[in-house]
Amino acid sequence: MEPLRTHQGIVCPLNLTNVDTDQIIPKQFLKRIERTGFGQFLFYHWRFDDNGKPRPNFPLNDSKYKNASILVAGKNFGCGSSREHAPWAVQDFGFKVIIAPSYADIFKNNCVKNGILAIQVSEEQVQAIMKKAESEKYTLTVNLEEQIVFDHEGFEIKFEIAPYSKQMLLNGWDEISVTLGNEEKIKQYELTQN
Amino acid sequence: MQTPKTIIQKIWEQHVVHQEEGKPDLLYIDLHLVHEVTSPQAFEGLRMTMRKVRRPDLTFATMDHNVPTRQRLVINDPISKKQIDTLQQNCQEFGVTLADIHHPDNGIVHVIGPELGLTQPGKTIVCGDSHTSTHGAFGALAFGIGTSEVEHVLATQTLWQAPPKTLNVKINGMLGTGVTAKDLILAIIGKFGVQFGTGYVMEYTGEAIRALSMEERMTVCNMSIEAGARAGLITPDETTFEYLRGRRHVPQGEAFDKAVAKWRALATDEGAAYDAVVEIDAAEVEPQVTWGTNPGMCIPITAAVPNPAEKEKPNERDEISRALSYMGLEAGQLISSVKIDHVFIGSCTNSRLSDLRKAAAVVRGRKVSPTVQAIVVPGSYSVKLSAEKEGLDQVFKEAGFEWREAGCSMCLGMNDDIVPAGERCASTSNRNFEGRQGNGARTHLVSPEMAAAAAVAGHFVDVRQFTAQEVG
């Protein structure tokens, strides 16, 4: 997994609440057996009409947000299905950071495992960023070490993150290797169960 | 004296392998259920790192999401077939037991786990599927995980998990006649929203829960995730033990009695504190129908679709308008006036034998409305056989339903069971998200009884009055 320390990028606004993983990556695209190549299907039915033409009103189709790498969305982002194809699609499309007032638990976990930083800040802070991003091409910088998000005009907010998630992201650790460092303890536990 | 504990805390403490400051707990996993959609990348990860499955004996696989329900063995979609074949090869290579489509144990993962007795009280159970919460009905701590976590469990039989907050969902009093477990869980989500469970493990308590059968409890726990909770559980009791007695993977004879004694001790202690409590009066719950695009958007069958103009907050108004527009409904319209095109009875929420019996009781001697296409998809091969032994298939077929093979089917339309764009389906499944049953499809979640009644009437109807009528 790629470490993530700081990131600067264009913000793409998605001003919707309860965005479920069925919207992020519709079911017909879950049949691939690889981890890659899902970006082209991200928000498929919101991005494209029934003839496969881009819907002009959807933010991801707006030239202003071309190459955006920070997605800002409403509360309970990523609810529903546990499909990790959702963060794979988000990442494969080019997003490295998501900002929202809250996330579904499984989605948030899945983000950490893939090196995506899911930042949780207040509803008001999200709306402030949303407004900026909706009105202009807006760039934010994220510093994970310091746990801050800021722009070049003096806007700055702090965010909270679980220490373990932070370490995983900063170091890009392979979690299984970390766990296997505790293999003796797993063995001992198994012995007590027999 | 020891501090009183909840069942959630007890199961947690029994499974902690390692604790360390600044880290989540390393939790041991007793049962790992695997299916074809969320596992291929995990097995591939093992291959790339030359790792093995640590405990194939605690891992059990099935194929359910992609399987056809018309002709079980004919998979027309080459990509679906590849995913199914891949699971077969992976299970063979890594030594994992698989109930493939030829196997009599095959079925929806959350139906067969309990059926086979793999699901037991006090176990930690995971699966790369959010409806793993179903198994909580047995007093197990069961939750959905992503594919990276699937790989982690395959390799280590553990997961790093922060101890969850506990939430008591207290159901006071008893459900009224004709009101089901599905109505109860929909009403709970309708009342408290699709996010109130986020960050929590829920324990359902109260007289109405005690009175539910195991299959009804599974319906309730299944939809915990629709309230945001990764897991929801019910303290095991005599109903649980009697369901499990004699099942294949459960201890037998004297060992069973010992297990029961252990399971009994899991019960939440008198006076144990939860991080949060919500309460609902069971007597107030009526048969529910969802009108919108998430499971919290539900109303009683007697009610009208909400009017966004009556909401104060602009984003609430937007949310409702957006949902009404997708669903093709008018603000203020009576839900009972809404005509349907399809009925789907199935899914890990409502496809067990008792669900089929209840739906069959409603349609017996009646006919499906000529404008409705209705299908029944049993949750497993075993459910299908049992239902056929009782003649339920005949009841459904005579009424005009199609009687299908087992699988996830039209709950998410990964096989070819899809609701066409713009058409409306009364569905016993768990998610009414946009496009869930097919691009542009309009899903209304209901109980099996309500789905059966809607199939006959051609529109939503209060099953409490419907069943009281003479068959005409």
XYZ file of C-alpha atoms in Angstrom:
666
model
C 0.000 0.000 0.000
C 1.226 3.515 -0.901
C 1.955 5.697 2.149
C -0.050 8.922 2.356
C 1.491 11.846 4.259
C 0.434 15.041 2.526
C -1.784 15.541 -0.441
C -2.799 18.532 -2.521
C -5.602 18.324 -5.022
C -8.711 19.730 -6.671
C -11.933 19.194 -4.726
C -14.941 17.603 -6.403
C -18.272 18.286 -4.618
C -20.960 15.603 -4.337
C -23.660 17.283 -2.307
C -25.732 14.204 -1.482
C -26.347 12.344 1.774
C -26.452 8.574 2.363
C -24.533 7.805 -0.828
C -24.589 3.993 -0.835
C -22.019 1.630 -2.281
C -24.562 0.453 -4.874
C -24.304 3.977 -6.363
C -20.530 4.150 -5.975
C -20.113 0.916 -7.915
C -23.260 -0.735 -9.313
C -23.579 -4.488 -9.005
C -23.024 -5.350 -12.676
C -19.377 -4.313 -12.230
C -18.668 -6.551 -9.231
C -17.902 -9.589 -11.330
C -14.291 -8.778 -12.050
C -11.803 -10.865 -10.145
C -9.099 -8.170 -10.090
C -8.673 -5.208 -7.726
C -8.046 -2.741 -10.539
C -9.995 -1.176 -13.363
C -13.070 -0.112 -11.402
C -12.595 3.666 -11.837
C -14.358 3.722 -15.205
C -17.522 2.453 -13.470
C -17.482 4.860 -10.490
C -21.007 6.325 -9.894
C -21.862 4.738 -13.227
C -25.595 5.454 -13.427
C -25.178 8.972 -12.067
C -22.342 9.702 -14.476
C -23.795 8.174 -17.619
C -27.275 7.995 -19.140
C -28.820 4.815 -20.510
C -26.946 5.280 -23.791
C -23.622 5.576 -21.985
C -23.419 9.352 -22.585
C -22.032 11.501 -19.752
C -24.762 13.350 -17.849
C -23.714 17.022 -18.046
C -25.014 17.928 -14.573
C -23.037 15.335 -12.658
C -19.955 16.932 -11.034
C -17.537 14.213 -12.141
C -18.367 15.153 -15.737
C -17.696 18.868 -15.171
C -14.390 19.983 -16.709
C -13.818 22.134 -13.617
C -13.249 18.940 -11.630
C -11.060 17.186 -14.155
C -8.211 15.517 -12.300
C -9.893 16.141 -8.930
C -8.389 13.957 -6.212
C -10.407 15.051 -3.176
C -14.081 14.101 -2.986
C -16.368 15.969 -0.607
C -19.775 14.443 0.179
C -22.728 14.448 2.595
C -23.240 12.359 5.720
C -23.216 8.552 5.919
C -21.081 8.195 2.807
C -20.536 4.603 1.664
C -23.513 3.025 3.437
C -24.943 -0.327 2.441
C -22.994 -3.189 0.940
C -19.524 -4.140 2.213
C -18.111 -4.350 -1.337
C -14.521 -3.138 -1.327
C -15.026 -2.514 -5.026
C -16.428 0.862 -3.867
C -13.139 2.256 -2.468
C -11.264 0.503 -5.294
C -13.393 2.466 -7.778
C -12.955 5.731 -5.859
C -9.191 5.234 -5.816
C -8.854 3.958 -9.355
C -10.729 7.043 -10.577
C -8.061 9.188 -8.935
C -9.414 10.167 -5.521
C -6.959 9.916 -2.638
C -8.938 11.781 0.022
C -12.645 11.914 0.904
C -14.158 14.540 3.196
C -17.600 13.960 4.741
C -19.461 14.510 8.034
C -19.720 10.731 8.572
C -19.130 7.363 6.914
C -20.519 3.871 7.102
C -18.224 1.729 9.272
C -17.303 -0.921 6.711
C -16.613 1.614 3.971
C -14.369 3.632 6.277
C -12.412 0.500 7.207
C -12.091 -0.461 3.569
C -10.654 2.984 2.787
C -7.865 2.636 5.355
C -6.919 -0.780 3.977
C -6.421 0.794 0.559
C -4.576 3.932 1.564
C -7.528 6.273 1.057
C -7.841 8.973 3.719
C -11.505 9.367 4.755
C -11.590 12.612 6.704
C -14.482 13.221 9.064
C -15.311 16.839 9.961
C -18.488 18.662 11.007
C -21.490 19.175 8.760
C -20.803 22.944 8.717
C -17.167 22.458 7.728
C -18.161 20.075 4.953
C -20.746 22.547 3.675
C -18.162 25.354 3.698
C -15.850 23.249 1.522
C -18.769 22.132 -0.642
C -19.814 25.744 -1.364
C -16.279 26.735 -2.346
C -15.843 23.711 -4.579
C -19.238 24.221 -6.232
C -18.479 27.823 -7.128
C -14.898 27.604 -8.323
C -11.967 25.358 -9.025
C -10.910 24.788 -5.466
C -7.679 23.244 -4.230
C -7.108 21.890 -0.738
C -4.022 20.530 0.956
C -4.145 17.745 3.506
C -1.421 17.078 6.033
C -2.091 13.768 7.760
C 0.762 14.016 10.249
C -0.628 17.347 11.533
C -4.258 16.268 10.922
C -5.121 19.474 9.079
C -6.858 20.472 5.858
C -6.151 23.965 4.458
C -6.317 26.180 1.386
C -4.034 29.059 0.333
C -6.522 31.691 1.549
C -6.220 30.954 5.237
C -9.004 28.382 5.600
C -7.792 25.620 7.918
C -9.535 22.860 9.831
C -8.279 20.120 12.121
C -9.624 16.618 11.915
C -9.598 13.586 14.194
C -8.441 10.155 13.127
C -7.906 6.914 15.051
C -4.160 6.611 15.840
C -3.948 3.136 14.292
C -5.571 4.246 11.019
C -3.211 7.203 10.923
C -0.149 4.995 11.334
C -1.396 2.545 8.707
C -1.877 5.350 6.188
C 1.331 7.230 6.992
C 3.425 4.097 6.663
C 1.475 2.246 4.010
C 1.793 -0.920 6.068
C 0.767 -4.357 4.940
C -1.532 -5.206 7.817
C -1.187 -8.954 7.443
C 2.583 -8.718 7.997
C 1.953 -6.636 11.120
C -0.464 -9.255 12.412
C 1.802 -12.164 11.633
C 4.299 -10.454 13.945
C 1.866 -11.601 16.659
C 1.592 -15.136 15.370
C 2.766 -16.659 18.644
C -0.121 -14.987 20.433
C -2.577 -16.326 17.878
C -1.163 -19.820 18.387
C -1.421 -19.495 22.152
C -5.008 -18.315 21.874
C -5.842 -21.297 19.695
C -4.277 -23.659 22.244
C -6.519 -22.299 25.006
C -9.570 -22.995 22.836
C -8.918 -26.704 22.380
C -18.640 -8.122 42.707
C -17.899 -8.116 38.990
C -19.270 -5.299 36.865
C -22.350 -6.492 34.970
C -21.624 -7.001 31.273
C -23.570 -7.108 28.050
C -23.407 -10.167 25.812
C -21.462 -8.002 23.365
C -18.715 -7.320 25.916
C -18.624 -10.972 26.999
C -18.129 -12.293 23.466
C -15.558 -9.607 22.776
C -13.477 -10.384 25.845
C -13.499 -14.099 25.047
C -11.939 -13.396 21.652
C -9.206 -10.859 22.320
C -5.878 -12.342 21.244
C -3.779 -9.256 21.850
C -4.241 -5.778 23.291
C -1.895 -2.874 22.939
C -2.073 0.863 23.674
C -3.004 2.947 20.627
C -4.175 -0.026 18.602
C -7.498 -1.764 18.107
C -7.811 -5.221 19.706
C -6.675 -8.243 17.765
C -9.836 -10.356 17.699
C -10.018 -14.084 16.970
C -12.557 -15.169 14.344
C -14.386 -18.474 14.921
C -16.157 -18.758 11.592
C -15.334 -17.217 8.227
C -17.998 -17.520 5.542
C -16.885 -16.903 1.972
C -18.737 -16.275 -1.299
C -17.762 -15.732 -4.920
C -18.067 -11.937 -5.237
C -15.886 -10.590 -2.435
C -13.231 -13.318 -2.229
C -11.315 -13.638 -5.548
C -8.999 -10.679 -4.848
C -8.360 -11.982 -1.318
C -7.252 -15.423 -2.533
C -5.161 -13.722 -5.208
C -3.490 -11.683 -2.458
C -2.599 -14.894 -0.613
C -1.121 -16.379 -3.764
C 0.976 -13.294 -4.439
C 2.433 -13.326 -0.920
C 2.760 -17.129 -0.762
C 0.457 -17.299 2.253
C -1.924 -20.083 3.193
C -5.380 -20.175 4.696
C -4.558 -20.476 8.393
C -7.697 -22.361 9.422
C -9.508 -23.970 6.481
C -11.505 -25.855 9.122
C -13.040 -22.559 10.302
C -13.686 -21.354 6.763
C -16.747 -22.295 4.734
C -17.584 -21.171 1.208
C -20.684 -21.066 -0.951
C -21.757 -19.426 -4.192
C -24.953 -17.420 -4.092
C -24.785 -13.906 -5.579
C -24.279 -14.877 -9.233
C -26.115 -18.166 -9.452
C -28.968 -18.516 -11.938
C -32.399 -19.338 -10.541
C -34.087 -20.584 -13.687
C -31.766 -23.359 -14.687
C -29.332 -23.854 -11.895
C -26.444 -25.123 -13.944
C -26.699 -22.869 -16.991
C -24.680 -19.703 -16.422
C -24.999 -17.595 -19.529
C -22.935 -14.627 -18.374
C -19.252 -15.512 -18.971
C -18.018 -13.089 -16.289
C -20.402 -14.564 -13.698
C -19.215 -17.990 -14.696
C -15.599 -16.947 -14.307
C -16.265 -15.672 -10.801
C -17.975 -18.928 -9.861
C -15.210 -21.041 -11.409
C -12.604 -18.913 -9.634
C -14.146 -19.676 -6.238
C -14.160 -23.355 -7.089
C -10.455 -23.277 -7.978
C -9.541 -21.160 -4.962
C -11.328 -23.468 -2.540
C -9.633 -26.462 -4.074
C -6.183 -24.866 -4.002
C -6.481 -23.586 -0.416
C -8.399 -26.539 1.031
C -11.608 -24.695 1.888
C -14.916 -26.580 2.096
C -17.268 -25.341 -0.613
C -20.987 -25.862 -1.100
C -20.973 -25.276 -4.853
C -24.034 -25.145 -7.084
C -24.108 -28.935 -7.384
C -24.015 -29.428 -3.625
C -27.160 -30.070 -1.536
C -25.909 -27.581 1.096
C -25.784 -24.726 -1.402
C -27.742 -21.560 -0.783
C -27.481 -17.969 0.375
C -24.572 -17.767 2.779
C -26.725 -16.272 5.566
C -29.356 -18.950 5.145
C -27.074 -21.997 5.096
C -24.813 -20.941 8.004
C -27.681 -21.293 10.493
C -29.225 -24.265 8.650
C -26.049 -26.304 8.961
C -25.498 -25.274 12.570
C -22.255 -23.483 11.685
C -23.743 -20.383 13.262
C -23.690 -20.725 17.049
C -24.059 -18.476 20.093
C -20.914 -16.764 21.319
C -19.003 -17.179 18.063
C -17.309 -14.366 16.198
C -18.465 -14.697 12.590
C -17.377 -12.675 9.582
C -18.088 -12.703 5.867
C -17.368 -10.342 3.007
C -21.001 -9.371 3.008
C -22.750 -6.682 5.006
C -25.736 -8.889 5.862
C -23.513 -11.092 8.009
C -25.317 -9.328 10.857
C -28.037 -11.972 10.273
C -26.112 -14.515 12.369
C -26.442 -12.219 15.397
C -29.908 -13.744 15.830
C -28.131 -16.633 17.579
C -26.224 -14.453 20.015
C -23.114 -14.488 17.827
C -21.017 -11.396 17.131
C -21.297 -11.381 13.360
C -20.323 -8.616 10.976
C -19.551 -7.840 7.366
C -16.017 -7.099 6.197
C -14.295 -5.876 3.045
C -12.092 -7.973 0.795
C -8.817 -6.810 2.402
C -10.197 -8.026 5.703
C -11.291 -11.281 4.061
C -7.663 -11.798 3.045
C -6.540 -10.863 6.552
C -8.862 -13.425 8.151
C -7.878 -16.106 5.642
C -4.201 -15.530 6.469
C -4.397 -14.949 10.229
C -7.884 -16.001 11.487
C -7.967 -12.624 13.260
C -8.981 -9.018 12.673
C -7.908 -5.709 14.226
C -11.091 -4.254 15.625
C -11.742 -1.359 17.963
C -14.135 -2.417 20.751
C -17.594 -1.338 19.589
C -19.957 0.891 21.473
C -23.068 -0.953 22.638
C -26.629 0.039 21.796
C -29.729 -1.485 23.332
C -32.657 -1.484 20.938
C -35.483 -2.059 23.377
C -38.796 -3.216 21.987
C -41.577 -2.735 24.518
C -44.745 -4.811 24.441
C -45.904 -7.183 21.736
C -46.441 -6.872 17.993
C -50.057 -6.718 16.820
C -51.762 -9.414 14.752
C -50.520 -9.473 11.155
C -47.430 -7.422 12.022
C -44.153 -9.199 11.276
C -40.463 -9.126 12.194
C -39.811 -7.340 8.884
C -42.289 -4.620 9.798
C -40.617 -4.261 13.188
C -37.103 -3.752 11.811
C -38.337 -1.417 9.056
C -40.264 0.622 11.642
C -37.138 0.827 13.837
C -35.042 2.104 10.922
C -37.867 4.408 9.857
C -38.054 5.888 13.332
C -34.352 6.281 14.120
C -32.838 6.595 10.646
C -30.303 4.775 8.485
C -27.351 5.918 10.553
C -28.265 5.559 14.208
C -26.398 2.283 14.551
C -23.111 3.475 13.026
C -20.205 2.706 15.368
C -22.376 0.420 17.522
C -23.179 -3.214 17.960
C -26.886 -3.416 18.705
C -28.583 -5.798 21.077
C -32.310 -6.222 20.497
C -34.198 -6.819 23.735
C -37.769 -6.994 24.972
C -40.801 -9.209 25.107
C -41.568 -8.936 21.385
C -38.055 -10.179 20.520
C -38.349 -13.144 22.902
C -41.604 -14.115 21.194
C -39.982 -14.248 17.727
C -38.943 -17.537 16.119
C -35.295 -17.970 15.079
C -36.132 -17.219 11.471
C -37.929 -14.022 12.469
C -34.976 -13.014 14.641
C -32.713 -13.500 11.617
C -34.896 -11.073 9.644
C -34.477 -8.451 12.374
C -30.697 -8.890 12.806
C -30.176 -9.083 9.033
C -31.212 -5.453 8.618
C -29.068 -4.071 11.477
C -26.637 -2.896 8.804
C -29.421 -0.834 7.215
C -29.397 1.155 10.453
C -25.618 1.524 10.118
C -24.706 -1.127 12.724
C -22.212 -3.691 11.500
C -23.664 -6.186 13.948
C -26.926 -6.674 15.789
C -27.610 -9.556 18.104
C -30.099 -11.227 20.410
C -29.237 -13.056 23.633
C -29.757 -16.783 22.995
C -32.578 -18.600 24.796
C -34.614 -21.831 24.582
C -35.829 -20.853 21.095
C -32.187 -20.645 19.975
C -31.138 -23.928 21.588
C -34.121 -25.841 20.219
C -33.413 -24.527 16.707
C -29.796 -25.674 16.938
C -30.316 -29.073 18.556
C -29.309 -31.869 16.202
C -27.981 -29.649 13.407
C -24.935 -31.015 11.618
C -22.147 -28.783 12.940
C -23.511 -28.386 16.463
C -22.136 -30.546 19.311
C -24.313 -33.613 19.822
C -25.634 -35.421 22.896
C -23.973 -34.571 26.175
C -21.643 -32.124 24.458
C -24.703 -30.191 23.325
C -25.931 -29.791 26.916
C -22.504 -28.517 27.921
C -22.540 -26.061 25.030
C -25.999 -24.860 26.064
C -24.734 -24.172 29.600
C -21.919 -22.093 28.114
C -24.289 -20.271 25.759
C -26.697 -19.474 28.585
C -23.916 -17.696 30.473
C -23.554 -15.246 27.568
C -26.804 -13.487 28.465
C -26.459 -9.808 29.261
C -26.152 -9.420 33.034
C -28.849 -7.696 35.047
C -27.939 -4.024 35.312
C -25.317 -4.043 32.537
C -24.860 -0.589 31.012
C -25.038 0.187 27.284
C -23.480 3.215 25.621
C -26.889 4.125 24.218
C -30.502 2.960 24.348
C -33.389 3.491 21.939
C -36.936 2.322 22.594
C -39.910 1.526 20.437
C -43.421 0.461 21.347
C -44.206 -2.753 19.435
C -47.959 -2.172 19.578
C -47.535 0.977 17.470
C -45.870 -0.885 14.613
C -48.046 -1.437 11.542
C -47.217 -3.324 8.338
C -44.571 -1.212 6.591
C -43.838 -0.285 2.983
C -40.798 1.715 1.881
C -41.598 4.597 -0.458
C -38.091 5.959 -1.110
C -34.523 5.003 -1.901
C -33.210 3.892 1.472
C -34.730 1.543 4.059
C -35.386 4.407 6.487
C -37.848 5.890 4.004
C -40.764 3.733 5.092
C -44.327 4.300 6.212
C -47.232 2.209 7.501
C -49.487 0.739 4.808
C -52.248 3.031 6.077
C -50.180 6.192 5.462
C -49.450 8.580 2.595
C -46.114 9.235 0.893
C -44.456 12.271 2.541
C -44.680 15.742 1.105
C -41.312 17.523 0.887
C -43.047 20.906 1.186
C -43.955 19.996 4.772
C -40.298 19.608 5.806
C -38.437 22.494 7.375
C -34.856 21.739 6.387
C -33.929 22.353 2.727
C -31.683 19.282 2.488
C -34.492 17.099 3.865
C -36.835 18.549 1.227
C -34.252 17.839 -1.487
C -33.708 14.300 -0.280
C -37.436 13.519 -0.339
C -38.006 15.192 -3.729
C -35.109 13.312 -5.242
C -36.410 9.990 -3.894
C -40.001 10.675 -5.040
C -38.775 11.561 -8.488
C -36.701 8.361 -8.777
C -39.592 6.293 -7.435
C -42.167 7.968 -9.692
C -44.443 8.804 -6.757
C -46.480 11.899 -5.924
C -46.174 13.677 -2.609
C -49.152 12.873 -0.403
C -50.220 9.842 -2.431
C -51.611 6.928 -0.375
C -49.082 4.091 -0.490
C -51.953 1.590 -0.843
C -52.835 3.224 -4.180
C -49.433 2.390 -5.689
C -49.639 -0.282 -8.395
C -46.819 -2.791 -8.798
C -45.366 -4.739 -11.716
C -43.204 -7.298 -9.929
C -43.080 -9.272 -6.711
C -39.899 -10.831 -5.378
C -40.114 -13.176 -2.400
C -36.588 -14.129 -1.412
C -33.184 -12.816 -0.165
C -31.187 -13.386 3.023
C -33.825 -11.299 4.830
C -36.936 -13.311 3.975
C -36.399 -16.567 2.063
C -36.576 -19.173 4.805
C -39.203 -21.878 5.127
C -41.404 -19.915 7.541
C -41.313 -16.882 5.222
C -42.488 -19.039 2.336
C -45.186 -20.660 4.484
C -46.557 -17.264 5.495
C -46.558 -15.938 1.933
C -48.177 -19.166 0.692
C -50.928 -18.850 3.304
C -51.828 -15.455 1.830
C -51.908 -16.599 -1.820
C -53.493 -20.026 -1.285
C -56.577 -20.265 -3.497
C -55.981 -16.818 -4.986
C -54.430 -15.617 -8.235
C -51.589 -13.230 -8.925
C -52.921 -10.087 -10.591
C -52.563 -10.374 -14.396
C -50.417 -7.242 -14.477
C -47.866 -8.616 -11.986
C -44.893 -10.906 -12.536
C -44.153 -12.723 -9.298
C -41.268 -14.993 -8.344
C -40.355 -16.992 -5.265
C -36.664 -17.717 -4.739
C -35.992 -20.006 -1.758
C -32.938 -19.126 0.328
C -31.276 -22.486 -0.058
C -31.571 -25.822 -1.769
C -32.682 -27.278 1.542
C -35.431 -24.649 1.988
C -36.583 -25.404 -1.553
C -36.810 -29.149 -0.888
C -38.621 -28.689 2.435
C -41.090 -26.277 0.841
C -41.748 -28.728 -1.988
C -42.358 -31.526 0.508
C -45.113 -29.402 2.038
C -46.540 -28.556 -1.378
C -45.787 -24.834 -1.059
C -44.379 -24.796 -4.592
C -47.774 -25.967 -5.853
C -49.587 -23.237 -3.913
C -47.353 -20.588 -5.453
C -47.455 -22.048 -8.949
C -51.239 -22.414 -8.922
C -51.517 -18.775 -7.924
C -49.288 -17.757 -10.832
C -45.897 -17.338 -9.152
C -42.716 -18.682 -10.694
C -40.979 -21.146 -8.401
C -37.218 -20.740 -8.769
C -33.916 -22.253 -7.664
C -32.078 -20.865 -4.609
C -29.823 -17.796 -4.627
C -29.563 -14.059 -3.919
C -31.383 -13.399 -7.182
C -33.422 -10.224 -7.544
C -32.266 -8.747 -4.230
C -29.329 -7.318 -6.152
C -29.699 -8.645 -9.679
C -26.165 -9.955 -10.168
C -27.669 -12.874 -12.051
C -30.283 -12.297 -14.728
C -33.185 -11.683 -12.313
C -33.587 -7.968 -12.889
C -36.455 -5.480 -12.594
C -36.588 -3.387 -15.806
C -36.105 0.396 -15.638
C -39.141 2.337 -14.457
C -40.945 -0.784 -13.230
C -42.020 -1.285 -9.660
C -41.304 -4.241 -7.398
C -42.725 -5.274 -4.023
C -39.683 -7.020 -2.603
C -38.973 -8.928 0.609
C -35.276 -8.008 0.355
C -33.317 -5.461 2.392
C -32.286 -2.550 0.154
C -34.356 -0.147 -1.907
C -31.351 1.827 -3.163
C -31.482 3.366 -6.619
C -30.836 0.697 -9.211
C -30.416 -2.063 -6.657
C -32.735 -4.512 -8.457
C -31.829 -3.211 -11.896
C -30.923 0.125 -13.419
C -33.911 2.448 -12.944
C -35.882 -0.201 -11.016
C -38.193 0.978 -8.228
C -38.047 -1.170 -5.121
C -40.498 -1.202 -2.230
C -39.436 -3.287 0.766
C -42.151 -5.264 2.522
C -42.718 -8.478 4.504
C -43.425 -11.772 2.692
C -47.110 -11.529 3.677
C -47.380 -7.973 2.327
C -45.561 -8.974 -0.881
C -47.913 -11.913 -1.381
C -50.982 -9.743 -0.800
C -49.650 -7.093 -3.213
C -49.065 -9.779 -5.845
C -52.740 -10.735 -5.705
C -54.155 -7.215 -5.452
C -51.774 -5.651 -8.005
C -51.097 -2.812 -5.571
C -50.040 -2.478 -1.941
C -52.708 -3.600 0.474
C -53.015 -3.977 4.227
C -52.483 -7.693 4.739
C -54.395 -7.502 8.023
C -57.615 -6.716 6.176
C -56.703 -8.765 3.143
C -56.443 -12.062 4.999
C -59.717 -11.399 6.807
C -61.581 -11.204 3.487
C -63.291 -14.178 1.938
C -61.422 -15.768 -0.912
C -63.479 -14.699 -3.903
